[in-house]
Short mmCIF file of C-alpha atoms in Angstrom, two decimals:
data_model
loop_
_atom_site.label_atom_id
_atom_site.label_comp_id
_atom_site.label_asym_id
_atom_site.label_seq_id
_atom_site.Cartn_x
_atom_site.Cartn_y
_atom_site.Cartn_z
CA UNK X 87 -99.92 189.68 90.23
CA UNK X 88 -102.57 187.24 89.35
CA UNK X 89 -101.92 184.54 86.48
CA UNK X 90 -103.24 185.90 83.32
CA UNK X 91 -104.69 183.44 80.91
CA UNK X 92 -106.10 185.64 78.17
CA UNK X 93 -104.60 182.99 75.62
CA UNK X 94 -104.50 180.24 77.82
CA UNK X 95 -104.53 177.37 75.01
CA UNK X 96 -105.62 177.40 71.61
CA UNK X 97 -108.92 175.88 72.43
CA UNK X 98 -109.80 178.90 74.80
CA UNK X 99 -109.32 181.00 71.73
CA UNK X 100 -111.37 179.02 69.53
CA UNK X 101 -114.31 178.43 71.91
CA UNK X 102 -114.74 175.13 69.92
CA UNK X 103 -116.77 172.59 71.98
CA UNK X 104 -114.56 169.81 71.22
CA UNK X 105 -111.46 171.68 71.90
CA UNK X 106 -113.03 173.00 75.31
CA UNK X 107 -113.76 169.42 76.11
CA UNK X 108 -110.04 168.28 75.31
CA UNK X 109 -108.80 171.32 77.52
CA UNK X 110 -111.08 170.23 80.61
CA UNK X 111 -109.76 166.60 80.35
CA UNK X 112 -105.93 167.96 80.05
CA UNK X 113 -106.84 170.12 83.13
CA UNK X 114 -108.26 167.23 85.04
CA UNK X 115 -105.35 165.02 84.19
CA UNK X 116 -102.81 167.33 85.74
CA UNK X 117 -104.96 167.67 89.02
CA UNK X 118 -105.32 163.99 89.01
CA UNK X 119 -101.40 163.74 88.64
CA UNK X 120 -100.76 165.89 91.85
CA UNK X 121 -103.77 164.11 93.70
CA UNK X 122 -101.89 160.66 92.94
CA UNK X 123 -98.55 162.02 94.21
CA UNK X 124 -98.93 160.42 97.60
CA UNK X 125 -100.05 156.92 96.61
CA UNK X 126 -97.91 156.63 93.71
CA UNK X 127 -94.72 157.65 95.92
CA UNK X 128 -95.77 155.54 98.99
CA UNK X 129 -95.94 152.64 96.69
CA UNK X 130 -92.51 152.82 95.67
CA UNK X 131 -91.39 152.71 99.41
CA UNK X 132 -93.72 149.87 100.22
CA UNK X 133 -92.10 147.79 97.42
CA UNK X 134 -88.62 148.39 98.89
CA UNK X 135 -90.04 147.65 102.48
CA UNK X 136 -91.55 144.30 101.20
CA UNK X 137 -88.43 143.19 99.56
CA UNK X 138 -86.31 144.21 102.92
CA UNK X 139 -88.66 141.90 104.91
CA UNK X 140 -87.96 139.03 102.43
CA UNK X 141 -84.27 139.23 103.14
CA UNK X 142 -82.55 136.89 105.72
CA UNK X 143 -83.16 137.86 109.47
CA UNK X 144 -79.38 138.75 109.68
CA UNK X 145 -79.56 141.14 106.89
CA UNK X 146 -82.68 142.91 108.19
CA UNK X 147 -80.69 143.53 111.58
CA UNK X 148 -77.80 144.76 109.71
CA UNK X 149 -80.05 147.11 107.69
CA UNK X 150 -82.24 148.29 110.79
CA UNK X 151 -81.18 151.93 110.15
CA UNK X 152 -82.11 151.60 106.83
CA UNK X 153 -85.62 150.50 107.68
CA UNK X 154 -86.02 153.59 109.90
CA UNK X 155 -84.71 155.83 106.97
CA UNK X 156 -87.60 154.43 104.93
CA UNK X 157 -90.10 155.58 107.51
CA UNK X 158 -88.67 158.88 107.46
CA UNK X 159 -88.96 158.89 103.56
CA UNK X 160 -92.61 158.15 103.99
CA UNK X 161 -92.93 161.02 106.54
CA UNK X 162 -91.43 163.37 103.94
CA UNK X 163 -93.59 162.10 101.15
CA UNK X 164 -96.65 162.94 103.57
CA UNK X 165 -95.36 166.34 104.03
CA UNK X 166 -94.86 167.12 100.32
CA UNK X 167 -98.61 165.98 99.80
CA UNK X 168 -99.72 168.85 102.30
CA UNK X 169 -97.91 171.24 100.07
CA UNK X 170 -99.63 169.82 96.85
CA UNK X 171 -103.25 170.11 98.53
CA UNK X 172 -102.44 173.82 98.92
CA UNK X 173 -101.14 174.06 95.39
CA UNK X 174 -104.13 172.62 93.55
CA UNK X 175 -106.72 173.96 96.20
CA UNK X 176 -107.94 176.63 94.27
CA UNK X 177 -106.75 175.98 90.65
CA UNK X 178 -110.13 175.92 89.14
CA UNK X 179 -110.17 179.55 89.61
CA UNK X 180 -106.82 180.67 88.72
CA UNK X 181 -107.34 181.75 85.00
CA UNK X 182 -108.91 185.17 84.76
CA UNK X 183 -110.72 184.56 81.55
CA UNK X 184 -111.38 180.82 82.08
CA UNK X 185 -114.92 179.81 83.66
CA UNK X 186 -113.81 176.92 86.10
CA UNK X 187 -115.58 173.80 85.69
CA UNK X 188 -117.32 172.22 88.60
CA UNK X 189 -115.64 169.01 88.29
CA UNK X 190 -112.27 169.98 87.48
CA UNK X 191 -110.85 169.32 90.83
CA UNK X 192 -112.96 166.59 91.80
CA UNK X 193 -111.44 163.79 89.62
CA UNK X 194 -110.70 161.33 92.31
CA UNK X 195 -108.32 158.88 91.78
CA UNK X 196 -110.27 156.76 89.22
CA UNK X 197 -107.54 157.00 86.45
CA UNK X 198 -103.92 156.25 87.50
CA UNK X 199 -101.83 158.91 85.98
CA UNK X 200 -98.87 158.04 83.49
CA UNK X 201 -95.52 157.75 85.09
CA UNK X 202 -94.38 160.68 82.92
CA UNK X 203 -96.59 162.91 84.73
CA UNK X 204 -95.61 161.81 88.03
CA UNK X 205 -92.26 162.73 87.17
CA UNK X 206 -93.48 166.22 86.24
CA UNK X 207 -95.06 166.44 89.67
CA UNK X 208 -91.50 165.63 91.46
CA UNK X 209 -89.95 168.01 89.00
CA UNK X 210 -92.27 170.86 90.02
CA UNK X 211 -91.26 170.30 93.65
CA UNK X 212 -87.56 170.71 92.81
CA UNK X 213 -88.63 173.89 90.84
CA UNK X 214 -89.68 175.34 94.00
CA UNK X 215 -86.09 175.10 95.27
CA UNK X 216 -84.63 176.52 92.14
CA UNK X 217 -86.73 179.46 91.85
CA UNK X 218 -87.91 180.16 95.67
CA UNK X 219 -85.38 179.10 98.13
CA UNK X 220 -82.10 180.13 99.50
CA UNK X 221 -80.68 176.79 98.26
CA UNK X 222 -81.47 177.70 94.78
CA UNK X 223 -79.55 181.14 94.89
CA UNK X 224 -76.48 179.69 93.27
CA UNK X 225 -78.44 178.24 90.23
CA UNK X 226 -80.04 181.62 89.88
CA UNK X 227 -76.94 183.35 89.98
CA UNK X 228 -75.36 181.44 87.16
CA UNK X 229 -78.57 181.22 84.96
CA UNK X 230 -80.85 184.16 85.83
CA UNK X 231 -78.37 186.96 86.91
CA UNK X 232 -76.48 187.18 83.48
CA UNK X 233 -79.88 187.93 81.62
CA UNK X 234 -81.08 190.55 84.41
CA UNK X 235 -77.49 192.16 83.98
CA UNK X 236 -77.89 192.20 80.33
CA UNK X 237 -81.35 193.77 80.34
CA UNK X 238 -80.17 196.46 82.45
CA UNK X 239 -77.23 197.10 80.16
CA UNK X 240 -79.55 197.23 77.29
CA UNK X 241 -82.04 199.37 78.76
CA UNK X 242 -80.08 201.36 81.48
CA UNK X 243 -82.55 202.81 84.18
CA UNK X 244 -80.89 206.46 83.76
CA UNK X 245 -81.45 206.72 80.24
CA UNK X 246 -84.92 205.27 79.69
CA UNK X 247 -88.36 205.01 81.48
CA UNK X 248 -88.05 201.12 82.51
CA UNK X 249 -91.68 200.78 83.03
CA UNK X 250 -92.10 201.36 79.16
CA UNK X 251 -89.62 198.49 78.21
CA UNK X 252 -91.50 195.39 77.62
CA UNK X 253 -89.89 192.28 78.34
CA UNK X 254 -91.09 188.90 77.60
CA UNK X 255 -89.82 185.68 79.45
CA UNK X 256 -91.11 182.38 77.60
CA UNK X 257 -90.79 179.09 79.40
CA UNK X 258 -90.97 181.00 82.81
CA UNK X 259 -91.45 178.05 84.89
CA UNK X 260 -92.32 179.29 88.43
CA UNK X 261 -91.60 182.69 87.43
CA UNK X 262 -88.59 183.92 89.44
CA UNK X 263 -86.82 185.39 86.66
CA UNK X 264 -89.71 187.34 85.32
CA UNK X 265 -90.27 188.52 89.03
CA UNK X 266 -86.87 189.69 89.11
CA UNK X 267 -87.10 191.43 86.05
CA UNK X 268 -90.16 193.17 87.03
CA UNK X 269 -88.76 193.89 90.56
CA UNK X 270 -86.12 196.18 88.48
CA UNK X 271 -88.90 198.36 87.17
CA UNK X 272 -89.42 196.93 83.68
CA UNK X 273 -92.95 195.65 82.40
CA UNK X 274 -92.42 191.85 82.47
CA UNK X 275 -94.56 189.11 81.34
CA UNK X 276 -93.93 185.44 81.75
CA UNK X 277 -95.22 182.73 79.67
CA UNK X 278 -95.67 179.18 80.69
CA UNK X 279 -97.41 176.26 78.96
CA UNK X 280 -97.20 173.33 81.59
CA UNK X 281 -100.05 173.35 83.99
CA UNK X 282 -97.79 171.75 86.61
CA UNK X 283 -95.61 174.83 86.52
CA UNK X 284 -98.65 177.42 86.38
CA UNK X 285 -100.32 175.66 89.48
CA UNK X 286 -97.31 176.02 91.52
CA UNK X 287 -96.31 179.46 90.31
CA UNK X 288 -99.70 180.81 91.34
CA UNK X 289 -99.51 179.29 94.74
CA UNK X 290 -96.12 180.93 95.30
CA UNK X 291 -96.95 184.42 93.83
CA UNK X 292 -100.49 184.71 95.04
CA UNK X 293 -100.74 182.54 98.31
CA UNK X 294 -97.19 182.78 99.96
CA UNK X 295 -97.14 186.00 102.15
CA UNK X 296 -94.28 185.01 104.65
CA UNK X 297 -90.55 184.16 104.08
CA UNK X 298 -90.04 180.50 104.45
CA UNK X 299 -93.29 179.75 105.52
CA UNK X 300 -93.54 176.31 103.81
CA UNK X 301 -91.14 173.45 103.58
CA UNK X 302 -90.72 170.66 100.88
CA UNK X 303 -88.41 167.63 100.60
CA UNK X 304 -87.35 167.91 96.93
CA UNK X 305 -84.90 165.00 97.08
CA UNK X 306 -87.05 162.41 98.62
CA UNK X 307 -87.38 160.61 95.51
CA UNK X 308 -83.77 160.06 94.77
CA UNK X 309 -82.67 156.96 96.22
CA UNK X 310 -79.41 156.59 94.54
CA UNK X 311 -76.03 158.38 95.06
CA UNK X 312 -76.72 159.50 98.70
CA UNK X 313 -73.74 159.80 101.05
CA UNK X 314 -76.03 160.25 104.14
CA UNK X 315 -79.64 159.37 104.74
CA UNK X 316 -80.43 162.98 105.27
CA UNK X 317 -79.31 163.89 101.75
CA UNK X 318 -82.42 162.31 100.59
CA UNK X 319 -84.77 163.39 103.23
CA UNK X 320 -83.51 167.16 103.70
CA UNK X 321 -86.24 169.51 103.86
CA UNK X 322 -86.13 173.24 102.04
CA UNK X 323 -87.98 176.08 103.18
CA UNK X 324 -89.58 178.52 100.52
CA UNK X 325 -90.26 181.15 99.58
CA UNK X 326 -86.90 182.98 100.31
CA UNK X 327 -88.58 186.27 99.83
CA UNK X 328 -92.19 187.49 100.02
CA UNK X 329 -93.33 187.46 96.53
CA UNK X 330 -96.19 190.23 97.56
CA UNK X 331 -93.60 192.68 98.21
CA UNK X 332 -93.17 193.95 94.59
CA UNK X 333 -93.37 197.97 94.14
CA UNK X 334 -96.92 198.91 93.73
CA UNK X 335 -95.91 200.29 90.33
CA UNK X 336 -94.27 197.07 89.11
CA UNK X 337 -95.87 195.60 86.08
CA UNK X 338 -95.78 191.82 86.31
CA UNK X 339 -97.98 189.12 84.95
CA UNK X 340 -97.91 185.36 83.88
CA UNK X 341 -99.65 184.22 80.78
CA UNK X 342 -100.61 180.60 80.26
CA UNK X 343 -100.35 178.74 76.86
CA UNK X 344 -98.14 177.63 73.90
CA UNK X 345 -95.71 180.30 73.11
CA UNK X 346 -96.35 179.77 69.21
CA UNK X 347 -99.92 180.18 69.83
CA UNK X 348 -100.06 183.01 72.23
CA UNK X 349 -97.59 185.53 70.82
CA UNK X 350 -98.07 186.66 67.25
CA UNK X 351 -98.19 190.46 67.44
CA UNK X 352 -95.34 191.98 65.33
CA UNK X 353 -92.90 194.34 66.66
CA UNK X 354 -94.30 194.61 69.96
CA UNK X 355 -91.65 193.39 72.70
CA UNK X 356 -88.65 195.36 73.34
CA UNK X 357 -86.84 192.23 74.99
CA UNK X 358 -87.40 188.51 74.92
CA UNK X 359 -85.26 186.66 77.55
CA UNK X 360 -85.07 182.86 77.26
CA UNK X 361 -83.50 180.65 79.79
CA UNK X 362 -83.48 176.93 79.23
CA UNK X 363 -86.25 177.41 76.84
CA UNK X 364 -85.43 177.25 73.18
CA UNK X 365 -84.83 173.48 72.99
CA UNK X 366 -88.46 172.77 74.23
CA UNK X 367 -89.67 173.04 70.42
CA UNK X 368 -90.40 170.31 68.14
CA UNK X 369 -89.03 172.75 65.56
CA UNK X 370 -86.73 175.31 67.05
CA UNK X 371 -86.81 177.45 64.04
CA UNK X 372 -90.18 178.26 64.75
CA UNK X 373 -89.44 179.59 68.09
CA UNK X 374 -86.51 181.76 66.50
CA UNK X 375 -88.81 182.94 63.72
CA UNK X 376 -91.57 184.00 66.33
CA UNK X 377 -88.99 185.65 68.50
CA UNK X 378 -87.87 187.87 65.73
CA UNK X 379 -91.37 188.54 64.60
CA UNK X 380 -92.65 189.72 67.87
CA UNK X 381 -89.54 191.84 68.60
CA UNK X 382 -89.46 195.57 67.67
CA UNK X 383 -86.82 196.85 65.26
CA UNK X 384 -83.98 197.36 67.52
CA UNK X 385 -85.22 194.80 70.03
CA UNK X 386 -83.12 192.37 72.10
CA UNK X 387 -83.17 188.81 72.48
CA UNK X 388 -81.19 187.24 75.44
CA UNK X 389 -80.63 183.70 75.70
CA UNK X 390 -78.88 181.21 77.92
CA UNK X 391 -79.15 177.56 78.32
CA UNK X 392 -78.36 174.09 76.45
CA UNK X 393 -79.82 172.20 73.72
CA UNK X 394 -81.55 169.25 75.43
CA UNK X 395 -84.15 169.04 72.80
CA UNK X 396 -87.04 167.77 74.94
CA UNK X 397 -89.02 166.03 72.15
CA UNK X 398 -85.82 164.14 70.83
CA UNK X 399 -86.67 160.45 70.68
CA UNK X 400 -89.87 160.88 72.34
CA UNK X 401 -92.62 158.40 71.23
CA UNK X 402 -95.08 160.12 68.90
CA UNK X 403 -93.28 163.32 68.58
CA UNK X 404 -91.34 164.83 65.74
CA UNK X 405 -88.09 166.60 66.37
CA UNK X 406 -85.20 168.34 64.81
CA UNK X 407 -81.86 168.61 66.66
CA UNK X 408 -79.52 170.85 65.01
CA UNK X 409 -76.01 171.54 66.72
CA UNK X 410 -75.31 174.98 68.07
CA UNK X 411 -73.07 176.02 65.10
CA UNK X 412 -76.09 175.14 62.80
CA UNK X 413 -78.34 177.01 65.02
CA UNK X 414 -76.39 180.03 64.76
CA UNK X 415 -76.57 180.13 61.16
CA UNK X 416 -80.15 179.92 61.54
CA UNK X 417 -80.35 182.86 63.82
CA UNK X 418 -78.21 184.87 61.49
CA UNK X 419 -80.27 183.91 58.51
CA UNK X 420 -83.69 184.90 59.85
CA UNK X 421 -82.13 188.31 60.31
CA UNK X 422 -80.44 188.71 63.73
CA UNK X 423 -77.38 190.38 64.47
CA UNK X 424 -75.20 188.47 67.21
CA UNK X 425 -73.94 191.13 69.57
CA UNK X 426 -72.44 188.85 72.45
CA UNK X 427 -71.56 185.09 72.53
CA UNK X 428 -70.23 182.83 75.03
CA UNK X 429 -70.05 179.03 74.92
CA UNK X 430 -69.18 176.54 77.94
CA UNK X 431 -71.14 178.66 80.52
CA UNK X 432 -71.09 176.32 83.63
CA UNK X 433 -74.86 175.80 84.57
CA UNK X 434 -77.11 173.30 86.63
CA UNK X 435 -80.76 172.78 86.91
CA UNK X 436 -82.51 171.67 89.87
CA UNK X 437 -79.27 169.88 91.26
CA UNK X 438 -79.24 168.06 94.60
CA UNK X 439 -76.05 169.63 95.76
CA UNK X 440 -75.20 166.85 98.25
CA UNK X 441 -75.71 164.21 95.53
CA UNK X 442 -72.98 161.71 94.44
CA UNK X 443 -73.84 162.32 90.92
CA UNK X 444 -74.06 165.94 89.52
CA UNK X 445 -75.09 167.07 86.05
CA UNK X 446 -73.73 170.28 84.63
CA UNK X 447 -74.46 171.88 81.41
CA UNK X 448 -71.90 173.79 79.27
CA UNK X 449 -74.49 176.09 78.07
CA UNK X 450 -74.35 178.83 75.49
CA UNK X 451 -75.06 182.57 76.21
CA UNK X 452 -75.86 184.96 73.58
CA UNK X 453 -77.34 188.50 72.95
CA UNK X 454 -79.00 189.06 69.53
CA UNK X 455 -80.45 192.24 68.05
CA UNK X 456 -83.26 192.78 65.59
CA UNK X 457 -81.91 195.35 63.14
CA UNK X 458 -83.71 198.52 62.81
CA UNK X 459 -84.14 198.02 59.09
CA UNK X 460 -84.13 194.27 58.10
CA UNK X 461 -81.85 193.17 55.27
CA UNK X 462 -83.01 193.13 51.75
CA UNK X 463 -84.04 189.58 50.70
CA UNK X 464 -81.94 188.29 47.82
CA UNK X 465 -83.54 187.99 44.45
CA UNK X 466 -83.10 185.12 42.06
CA UNK X 467 -79.94 186.58 40.60
CA UNK X 468 -78.43 186.55 44.13
CA UNK X 469 -78.41 190.18 44.69
CA UNK X 470 -80.53 192.34 46.82
CA UNK X 471 -82.11 194.56 44.12
CA UNK X 472 -79.94 197.83 45.10
CA UNK X 473 -77.24 196.82 42.41
CA UNK X 474 -79.83 196.73 39.63
CA UNK X 475 -81.26 200.08 40.59
CA UNK X 476 -77.68 201.63 40.58
CA UNK X 477 -76.86 200.28 37.13
#
């Protein structure tokens, strides 16, 4: 169940010295972001404490419980940092086919990470809750369970050899969906591009051996919309199950790398399951084309999620953002047959259930089939050629 990185990034496959150097820099940047979590987070608290001390004495007296709360916030940040140290402890060795660099984790704090990287560290901590805690069970029920149920429906264990059914989960995050699919007996591979997620998934899947043996404070950076101080400092235990207790026959792996670069073998997968993934593309049509290409004839694509379009309005990034109705035409135009479809599926993503502010998506859920025989392409006359033969 080691994290497999046979196609970790394009640069690994090319073995180009420049690309290798860029890959090392990227790796070190992510490690540094994790290392900088504590000083960055404590600086935020220090700023608030400094302002608090500048207030009139009467105001400070009225806010004495708030001042105690800030002390607790610092303790929570320090506890999170202990988990982070465990997550990045052996990251230089997690990829099976990549030789670790001797300096990969000895970067120090010479370069302050950008704010976006710190936000990704915080998001990774929240993802531990979504994927590997009791508190994340409801989100998993609404987001993962429909996909798992559909896989069982499409490939019933009593009418097929489940281990021969190959399922791919792109954008696997911390791996829980792929893990649960493999637990059902299917051969499942999760694919993830983000090193933030890969570091954390490796820790959970390969280092956690006891239920609820670790504790994080996922909402400690949420300073707004708290009813009670404890809503911000609440601790969550993980993992809710022992990840090592997969059946010995289970076939489960995680592959690192860009989905478009890693997966190119045609007619290979029986099922592709995407959850909160397809909107992570600059060009979503490329994702759909690739899914169609790598599926076997008769293969199934199961999708659930919104259309957040991660690169929309992001500086230095290109993006297209078609509506779902437009996307539906693209899906059919590429050759898929829509088998099931449901809109306005209520889903959440890494939400603090106690927050005064709640985000909820009206997601779309659909099941598509790659036909056993693709439709004939239209010729210049607008026919498929069969009519001409008949005439």
